[in-house]
Amino acid sequence: MIIRKLFKFENAHIVRFCSTRRCSENIHGHSYKAEVLLESNYLDNGQMVYDFGLTKVYIKEIIDSFDHAITLWSKDNQEYISDMKKHSSRWIELPVSPSAEQFSRLFFVIIDKILQLTKMQNNEKDVKLHSIIVHETDTGYAQCFRDDAYNKNMGLIDLKEIIFSKQIQSEWNHKDMWQKIINNNTLITPVKI
């Protein structure tokens, strides 16, 4: 069975080297929608694949980090990166360009890691990430599956190379969340949310 949870966020970026000059040369924003599709052949004690309330803990926290932020590519012009960090308190620096395709891959890798590290509390079994869909506009989206997420031909996503600004980190409910994720430490989900 597959279940789907939809998240929304506003984000700005430049997608260098894309075909359209508007996107490749100008900061612009989108009202993104990110769909997280989870799957399992089992149901938990509440007869659910995975309680939607649990997605509000770590998964929502990560996706919400991108809301009202500018996303930067670490290989972009260093003066541009420095200026954006200087004039914005909410920024994320990525090892890949912030296209819809890379956002879907990035979210897949992070959420996949979150699910691997989460200590299940309600007899959830074999819950896996099926795919991530990132809608950049009402008419265009990218969907990432497991093979896409870890495809080195599309650029490896090393979680240790992702940098969240201090303001973003200060807003996390779980202050040590990112360190636990990149250091492969167990994430404990509260029994009652």
Coordinates of N, CA and C in Angstrom, one line a residue:
M1 N 0.8 -1.2 0.0 CA 0.0 0.0 0.0 C 0.9 1.2 0.0
I2 N 0.4 2.3 -0.7 CA 1.2 3.5 -0.7 C 0.3 4.6 -0.1
I3 N 0.9 5.4 0.8 CA 0.2 6.6 1.3 C 1.0 7.8 0.9
R4 N 0.3 9.0 0.9 CA 0.9 10.2 0.4 C 0.7 11.4 1.3
K5 N 1.7 12.1 1.6 CA 1.6 13.3 2.4 C 2.1 14.5 1.6
L6 N 1.3 15.6 1.6 CA 1.7 16.8 0.8 C 2.2 17.9 1.7
F7 N 3.3 18.5 1.4 CA 3.9 19.6 2.1 C 4.0 20.8 1.1
K8 N 4.0 22.0 1.6 CA 4.1 23.2 0.8 C 5.2 24.1 1.4
F9 N 6.0 24.7 0.4 CA 7.0 25.7 0.9 C 7.2 26.7 -0.2
E10 N 7.7 27.9 0.1 CA 8.0 29.0 -0.8 C 9.6 29.0 -0.8
N11 N 10.2 29.1 -2.0 CA 11.6 29.1 -2.0 C 12.1 29.9 -3.2
A12 N 13.3 30.4 -3.1 CA 13.9 31.2 -4.2 C 15.2 30.5 -4.6
H13 N 15.6 30.6 -5.9 CA 16.8 30.0 -6.4 C 17.2 30.6 -7.7
I14 N 18.4 30.2 -8.2 CA 18.8 30.4 -9.6 C 19.2 29.0 -10.1
V15 N 18.8 28.6 -11.2 CA 19.2 27.3 -11.8 C 20.2 27.6 -12.9
R16 N 21.5 27.6 -12.6 CA 22.5 28.0 -13.5 C 22.6 26.9 -14.6
F17 N 22.9 27.4 -15.8 CA 23.2 26.6 -17.0 C 21.9 25.9 -17.6
C18 N 20.7 26.3 -17.1 CA 19.5 25.7 -17.7 C 19.3 26.5 -19.0
S19 N 18.4 26.0 -19.8 CA 18.1 26.6 -21.2 C 17.5 28.0 -21.2
T20 N 16.7 28.3 -20.2 CA 16.0 29.6 -20.2 C 16.8 30.6 -19.4
R21 N 17.0 31.8 -20.0 CA 17.8 32.8 -19.4 C 17.1 33.3 -18.1
R22 N 15.8 33.4 -18.1 CA 15.1 33.9 -16.9 C 15.4 33.0 -15.7
C23 N 15.5 31.8 -15.9 CA 15.8 30.9 -14.8 C 17.3 30.8 -14.4
S24 N 18.2 30.9 -15.5 CA 19.6 30.7 -15.2 C 20.3 31.9 -14.8
E25 N 19.7 33.1 -15.0 CA 20.4 34.4 -14.7 C 19.7 35.2 -13.7
N26 N 18.6 34.8 -13.2 CA 17.8 35.6 -12.3 C 17.3 34.9 -11.1
I27 N 17.4 35.5 -9.9 CA 16.8 34.9 -8.7 C 15.3 35.0 -8.9
H28 N 14.6 33.9 -8.7 CA 13.2 33.8 -8.8 C 12.7 32.7 -7.8
G29 N 11.4 32.8 -7.6 CA 10.8 31.9 -6.6 C 9.7 31.1 -7.1
H30 N 9.3 30.1 -6.3 CA 8.2 29.2 -6.6 C 7.4 28.8 -5.4
S31 N 6.2 28.5 -5.6 CA 5.3 28.0 -4.5 C 5.4 26.4 -4.7
Y32 N 6.3 25.8 -4.0 CA 6.5 24.4 -4.2 C 5.5 23.5 -3.4
K33 N 5.3 22.3 -4.0 CA 4.5 21.3 -3.3 C 5.4 20.1 -3.3
A34 N 5.6 19.4 -2.2 CA 6.4 18.2 -2.1 C 5.5 17.1 -1.6
E35 N 5.4 16.1 -2.4 CA 4.6 14.9 -2.0 C 5.6 13.8 -1.6
V36 N 5.3 13.3 -0.4 CA 6.1 12.2 0.2 C 5.2 10.9 0.1
L37 N 5.7 9.9 -0.7 CA 4.9 8.7 -0.8 C 5.6 7.6 -0.1
L38 N 5.0 7.0 0.9 CA 5.5 5.9 1.7 C 4.8 4.6 1.4
E39 N 5.5 3.5 1.5 CA 4.8 2.2 1.2 C 5.2 1.2 2.3
S40 N 4.3 0.2 2.4 CA 4.5 -0.9 3.2 C 3.5 -2.0 2.9
N41 N 3.8 -3.2 3.2 CA 2.8 -4.3 3.0 C 2.2 -4.7 4.4
Y42 N 2.5 -3.8 5.4 CA 2.0 -4.0 6.7 C 1.2 -2.8 7.2
L43 N 0.4 -3.0 8.2 CA -0.2 -1.9 8.9 C 0.2 -1.9 10.4
D44 N 0.3 -0.8 11.0 CA 0.7 -0.7 12.4 C -0.5 -1.0 13.4
N45 N -0.2 -0.7 14.6 CA -1.3 -1.0 15.6 C -2.6 -0.2 15.4
G46 N -2.4 1.0 14.7 CA -3.6 1.8 14.4 C -4.2 1.5 13.1
Q47 N -3.7 0.4 12.4 CA -4.2 0.0 11.1 C -3.8 1.0 10.0
M48 N -2.6 1.6 10.2 CA -2.1 2.5 9.3 C -0.7 2.1 8.8
V49 N -0.3 2.5 7.6 CA 1.0 2.2 7.1 C 2.0 3.0 8.0
Y50 N 1.7 4.3 8.1 CA 2.5 5.2 8.9 C 1.6 6.4 9.3
D51 N 1.5 6.6 10.5 CA 0.6 7.7 11.0 C 1.0 9.0 10.4
F52 N 0.1 9.7 9.7 CA 0.5 11.0 9.1 C 1.0 12.0 10.1
G53 N 0.6 11.9 11.4 CA 1.0 12.8 12.4 C 2.5 12.6 12.6
L54 N 3.1 11.4 12.4 CA 4.5 11.2 12.5 C 5.3 12.0 11.5
T55 N 4.7 12.3 10.4 CA 5.5 13.0 9.3 C 5.7 14.5 9.8
K56 N 5.0 14.9 10.8 CA 5.1 16.3 11.3 C 6.4 16.5 12.1
V57 N 7.0 15.4 12.5 CA 8.1 15.5 13.4 C 9.4 15.8 12.6
Y58 N 10.0 14.9 12.0 CA 11.3 15.2 11.3 C 11.1 15.5 9.8
I59 N 10.2 14.9 9.1 CA 10.0 15.1 7.7 C 9.5 16.5 7.4
K60 N 8.5 16.9 8.1 CA 8.0 18.3 7.9 C 9.0 19.3 8.3
E61 N 9.8 19.0 9.4 CA 10.8 19.9 9.9 C 11.9 20.2 8.8
I62 N 12.3 19.2 8.1 CA 13.3 19.3 7.0 C 12.7 20.1 5.9
I63 N 11.5 19.7 5.4 CA 10.9 20.4 4.2 C 10.6 21.8 4.6
D64 N 10.1 22.1 5.8 CA 9.8 23.5 6.2 C 11.1 24.3 6.3
S65 N 12.3 23.7 6.4 CA 13.5 24.5 6.4 C 13.7 25.3 5.1
F66 N 13.1 24.8 4.0 CA 13.3 25.4 2.7 C 12.3 26.6 2.5
D67 N 11.3 26.7 3.5 CA 10.3 27.7 3.3 C 10.8 29.1 3.5
H68 N 10.5 30.0 2.6 CA 10.9 31.4 2.7 C 12.5 31.5 2.9
A69 N 13.1 30.7 2.1 CA 14.6 30.6 2.1 C 15.1 30.7 0.7
I70 N 16.4 31.0 0.5 CA 17.0 30.9 -0.8 C 17.9 29.7 -0.8
T71 N 17.8 28.9 -1.8 CA 18.7 27.7 -1.9 C 19.8 28.0 -2.9
L72 N 21.0 27.7 -2.5 CA 22.2 28.0 -3.2 C 22.9 26.7 -3.6
W73 N 23.6 26.8 -4.8 CA 24.4 25.7 -5.2 C 25.9 26.0 -4.9
S74 N 26.5 25.1 -4.2 CA 27.9 25.3 -3.7 C 28.9 25.6 -4.8
K75 N 28.5 25.2 -6.0 CA 29.5 25.4 -7.2 C 29.1 26.7 -7.9
D76 N 28.2 27.5 -7.4 CA 27.9 28.7 -8.1 C 29.0 29.7 -7.8
N77 N 28.9 30.9 -8.4 CA 29.8 32.0 -8.2 C 29.9 32.3 -6.7
Q78 N 31.1 32.3 -6.1 CA 31.3 32.4 -4.7 C 30.9 33.8 -4.2
E79 N 31.1 34.8 -5.0 CA 30.7 36.2 -4.7 C 29.1 36.2 -4.5
Y80 N 28.4 35.6 -5.5 CA 27.0 35.5 -5.4 C 26.5 34.8 -4.1
I81 N 27.1 33.6 -3.8 CA 26.8 32.9 -2.6 C 27.0 33.7 -1.4
S82 N 28.2 34.4 -1.3 CA 28.5 35.2 -0.2 C 27.5 36.4 0.0
D83 N 27.1 37.0 -1.1 CA 26.1 38.1 -1.1 C 24.8 37.6 -0.6
M84 N 24.3 36.5 -1.1 CA 23.0 35.9 -0.7 C 23.0 35.6 0.8
K85 N 24.1 35.0 1.3 CA 24.2 34.7 2.7 C 24.3 36.0 3.6
K86 N 24.9 37.0 3.0 CA 25.0 38.3 3.7 C 23.6 39.0 3.8
H87 N 22.8 38.8 2.8 CA 21.5 39.6 2.8 C 20.3 38.7 3.1
S88 N 20.5 37.5 3.5 CA 19.4 36.6 3.8 C 19.8 35.8 5.0
S89 N 18.9 35.7 6.0 CA 19.1 34.9 7.2 C 18.7 33.4 7.0
R90 N 17.8 33.2 6.0 CA 17.3 31.8 5.7 C 17.9 31.4 4.4
W91 N 18.9 30.5 4.4 CA 19.5 30.0 3.2 C 20.0 28.6 3.5
I92 N 20.0 27.8 2.4 CA 20.5 26.4 2.4 C 21.5 26.3 1.2
E93 N 22.7 25.8 1.5 CA 23.7 25.5 0.5 C 23.7 24.0 0.2
L94 N 23.6 23.7 -1.1 CA 23.5 22.3 -1.6 C 24.7 21.9 -2.4
P95 N 25.1 20.6 -2.5 CA 26.1 20.2 -3.4 C 25.6 20.0 -4.8
V96 N 24.3 20.2 -5.0 CA 23.7 20.1 -6.4 C 22.9 21.3 -6.7
S97 N 22.6 21.6 -7.9 CA 21.9 22.8 -8.3 C 20.4 22.6 -7.8
P98 N 19.8 23.7 -7.4 CA 18.4 23.6 -6.8 C 17.3 23.6 -7.9
S99 N 17.4 22.6 -8.8 CA 16.3 22.4 -9.8 C 15.2 21.5 -9.1
A100 N 14.0 21.4 -9.7 CA 13.0 20.6 -9.2 C 13.5 19.1 -9.1
E101 N 14.2 18.7 -10.1 CA 14.8 17.4 -10.2 C 15.7 17.1 -9.0
Q102 N 16.6 18.0 -8.7 CA 17.5 17.8 -7.6 C 16.8 18.0 -6.2
F103 N 15.8 18.9 -6.1 CA 15.0 18.9 -4.9 C 14.4 17.6 -4.6
S104 N 13.8 16.9 -5.6 CA 13.2 15.6 -5.4 C 14.2 14.6 -5.0
R105 N 15.4 14.6 -5.6 CA 16.4 13.7 -5.2 C 16.9 14.0 -3.7
L106 N 17.1 15.3 -3.5 CA 17.6 15.7 -2.2 C 16.6 15.3 -1.1
F107 N 15.3 15.6 -1.3 CA 14.3 15.2 -0.3 C 14.3 13.6 -0.1
F108 N 14.4 12.9 -1.2 CA 14.4 11.5 -1.1 C 15.6 11.0 -0.2
V109 N 16.8 11.5 -0.5 CA 17.9 11.0 0.3 C 17.8 11.3 1.8
I110 N 17.3 12.6 2.1 CA 17.1 13.0 3.5 C 16.0 12.2 4.1
I111 N 14.9 12.1 3.5 CA 13.7 11.4 4.1 C 14.0 9.9 4.2
D112 N 14.7 9.3 3.2 CA 15.1 7.9 3.3 C 15.9 7.7 4.5
K113 N 16.9 8.6 4.8 CA 17.8 8.5 5.9 C 17.0 8.6 7.2
I114 N 16.0 9.6 7.3 CA 15.2 9.8 8.4 C 14.4 8.5 8.8
L115 N 13.8 7.9 7.7 CA 13.1 6.6 8.0 C 14.0 5.5 8.5
Q116 N 15.2 5.4 7.9 CA 16.2 4.4 8.4 C 16.5 4.6 9.8
L117 N 16.7 5.8 10.3 CA 17.1 6.1 11.6 C 16.0 6.2 12.7
T118 N 14.8 6.3 12.2 CA 13.7 6.5 13.2 C 13.3 5.2 13.9
K119 N 13.3 5.3 15.2 CA 12.9 4.1 16.0 C 11.4 4.1 16.0
M120 N 10.8 3.1 15.4 CA 9.4 3.0 15.3 C 8.8 2.7 16.6
Q121 N 7.6 3.2 16.9 CA 7.0 3.1 18.3 C 5.7 2.4 18.3
N122 N 5.0 2.2 17.1 CA 3.7 1.6 17.1 C 3.5 0.4 16.2
N123 N 4.6 -0.4 16.2 CA 4.6 -1.6 15.4 C 4.5 -1.4 13.9
E124 N 5.1 -0.2 13.5 CA 5.2 0.0 12.0 C 6.3 -1.0 11.5
K125 N 6.0 -1.5 10.3 CA 6.9 -2.5 9.8 C 7.2 -2.2 8.3
D126 N 8.5 -2.3 8.0 CA 8.9 -2.2 6.6 C 8.4 -1.0 5.9
V127 N 8.4 0.1 6.6 CA 7.9 1.4 5.9 C 9.1 1.9 5.1
K128 N 8.9 2.1 3.8 CA 9.9 2.6 2.9 C 9.4 3.8 2.1
L129 N 10.3 4.5 1.7 CA 10.0 5.7 0.9 C 9.8 5.2 -0.6
H130 N 8.7 5.4 -1.1 CA 8.4 4.9 -2.5 C 8.9 5.9 -3.5
S131 N 8.6 7.2 -3.3 CA 9.1 8.3 -4.2 C 8.8 9.6 -3.6
I132 N 9.4 10.6 -4.2 CA 9.1 12.0 -3.8 C 8.8 12.8 -5.1
I133 N 7.7 13.6 -5.0 CA 7.3 14.4 -6.2 C 7.4 15.8 -5.7
V134 N 8.2 16.6 -6.5 CA 8.3 18.1 -6.2 C 7.6 18.8 -7.3
H135 N 6.6 19.5 -7.0 CA 5.9 20.4 -8.0 C 6.5 21.8 -7.9
E136 N 7.1 22.2 -9.0 CA 7.7 23.6 -9.0 C 6.7 24.6 -9.4
T137 N 5.7 24.2 -10.3 CA 4.6 25.0 -10.7 C 3.4 24.1 -10.7
D138 N 2.2 24.7 -11.1 CA 1.0 23.9 -11.2 C 1.1 22.9 -12.3
T139 N 1.9 23.1 -13.3 CA 2.0 22.3 -14.5 C 3.2 21.4 -14.6
G140 N 4.2 21.6 -13.7 CA 5.5 20.9 -13.9 C 6.0 20.3 -12.5
Y141 N 6.4 19.1 -12.6 CA 6.9 18.5 -11.4 C 8.0 17.5 -11.8
A142 N 8.8 17.1 -10.8 CA 9.8 16.0 -10.9 C 9.5 15.0 -9.9
Q143 N 9.6 13.7 -10.3 CA 9.4 12.6 -9.4 C 10.6 11.7 -9.3
C144 N 11.1 11.5 -8.1 CA 12.3 10.8 -7.8 C 12.0 9.4 -7.2
F145 N 12.6 8.4 -7.7 CA 12.5 7.0 -7.2 C 13.9 6.7 -6.6
R146 N 14.0 5.6 -5.9 CA 15.2 5.2 -5.2 C 16.4 5.1 -6.2
D147 N 16.2 4.6 -7.4 CA 17.3 4.5 -8.4 C 17.8 5.9 -8.8
D148 N 16.9 6.9 -8.8 CA 17.3 8.2 -9.2 C 18.0 8.9 -8.1
A149 N 17.6 8.7 -6.8 CA 18.2 9.4 -5.7 C 19.7 9.0 -5.5
Y150 N 20.0 7.8 -5.8 CA 21.4 7.4 -5.5 C 22.2 7.2 -6.8
N151 N 21.7 7.8 -7.9 CA 22.3 7.7 -9.2 C 23.5 8.7 -9.3
K152 N 24.7 8.2 -9.3 CA 25.9 9.1 -9.4 C 26.0 9.9 -10.7
N153 N 25.3 9.4 -11.7 CA 25.3 10.2 -13.0 C 24.5 11.5 -12.8
M154 N 23.7 11.6 -11.8 CA 22.9 12.8 -11.6 C 23.5 13.7 -10.5
G155 N 24.7 13.3 -10.0 CA 25.3 14.0 -9.0 C 25.1 13.4 -7.6
L156 N 26.1 13.0 -6.9 CA 25.9 12.4 -5.6 C 25.5 13.5 -4.6
I157 N 24.6 13.1 -3.7 CA 24.1 14.0 -2.7 C 24.7 13.5 -1.3
D158 N 25.7 14.2 -0.9 CA 26.4 13.9 0.4 C 25.7 14.8 1.4
L159 N 25.0 14.2 2.4 CA 24.3 15.0 3.4 C 25.2 15.9 4.2
K160 N 26.4 15.5 4.3 CA 27.4 16.3 5.1 C 27.8 17.6 4.3
E161 N 27.4 17.7 3.0 CA 27.7 18.9 2.3 C 26.6 19.8 2.2
I162 N 25.5 19.5 2.9 CA 24.3 20.4 2.9 C 24.5 21.3 4.2
I163 N 24.4 22.6 4.0 CA 24.5 23.5 5.1 C 23.3 24.4 5.2
F164 N 22.7 24.3 6.4 CA 21.5 25.1 6.8 C 22.0 26.4 7.5
S165 N 21.4 27.5 7.2 CA 21.8 28.7 7.9 C 21.5 28.6 9.4
K166 N 22.1 29.5 10.2 CA 21.9 29.4 11.7 C 20.4 29.7 12.0
Q167 N 19.8 30.7 11.3 CA 18.4 31.0 11.6 C 17.5 29.7 11.4
I168 N 17.8 29.0 10.3 CA 17.0 27.8 10.0 C 17.2 26.8 11.1
Q169 N 18.4 26.6 11.5 CA 18.7 25.6 12.6 C 18.1 26.0 13.9
S170 N 18.0 27.3 14.2 CA 17.5 27.8 15.4 C 16.0 27.6 15.5
E171 N 15.3 27.4 14.4 CA 13.9 27.2 14.4 C 13.5 25.8 14.5
W172 N 14.4 24.8 14.4 CA 14.1 23.4 14.5 C 13.6 23.1 15.9
N173 N 12.6 22.3 16.0 CA 12.1 21.8 17.3 C 13.1 20.8 17.9
H174 N 13.8 20.1 17.0 CA 14.8 19.1 17.4 C 16.1 19.6 17.0
K175 N 16.8 20.3 17.9 CA 18.0 21.1 17.6 C 19.1 20.2 17.1
D176 N 19.2 18.9 17.6 CA 20.3 18.0 17.2 C 19.9 17.1 16.0
M177 N 18.7 17.4 15.4 CA 18.2 16.5 14.3 C 19.2 16.3 13.2
W178 N 19.7 17.4 12.6 CA 20.6 17.3 11.5 C 21.9 16.6 11.8
Q179 N 22.5 16.8 13.0 CA 23.7 16.2 13.4 C 23.4 14.7 13.5
K180 N 22.2 14.3 14.1 CA 21.9 12.9 14.2 C 21.8 12.2 12.8
I181 N 21.2 12.9 11.9 CA 21.0 12.4 10.6 C 22.3 12.2 9.9
I182 N 23.2 13.2 9.9 CA 24.4 13.0 9.1 C 25.4 12.1 9.9
N183 N 25.2 11.9 11.2 CA 26.1 11.0 11.9 C 25.5 9.6 12.1
N184 N 24.3 9.3 11.5 CA 23.7 8.0 11.5 C 23.2 7.6 13.0
N185 N 22.7 8.6 13.7 CA 22.3 8.3 15.1 C 20.7 8.1 15.1
T186 N 20.3 7.3 16.0 CA 18.8 7.0 16.1 C 18.0 8.3 16.3
L187 N 16.9 8.4 15.6 CA 15.9 9.5 15.9 C 14.8 8.8 16.6
I188 N 14.4 9.4 17.7 CA 13.3 8.9 18.5 C 12.1 9.7 18.3
T189 N 11.0 9.1 17.8 CA 9.8 9.8 17.6 C 9.0 9.8 18.9
P190 N 8.5 10.9 19.3 CA 7.7 10.9 20.6 C 6.5 9.9 20.4
V191 N 6.2 9.2 21.5 CA 5.1 8.3 21.5 C 3.8 9.0 21.2
K192 N 3.5 10.1 21.8 CA 2.3 10.9 21.5 C 2.7 12.3 21.0
I193 N 2.1 12.6 19.9 CA 2.5 13.9 19.3 C 1.4 14.9 19.5

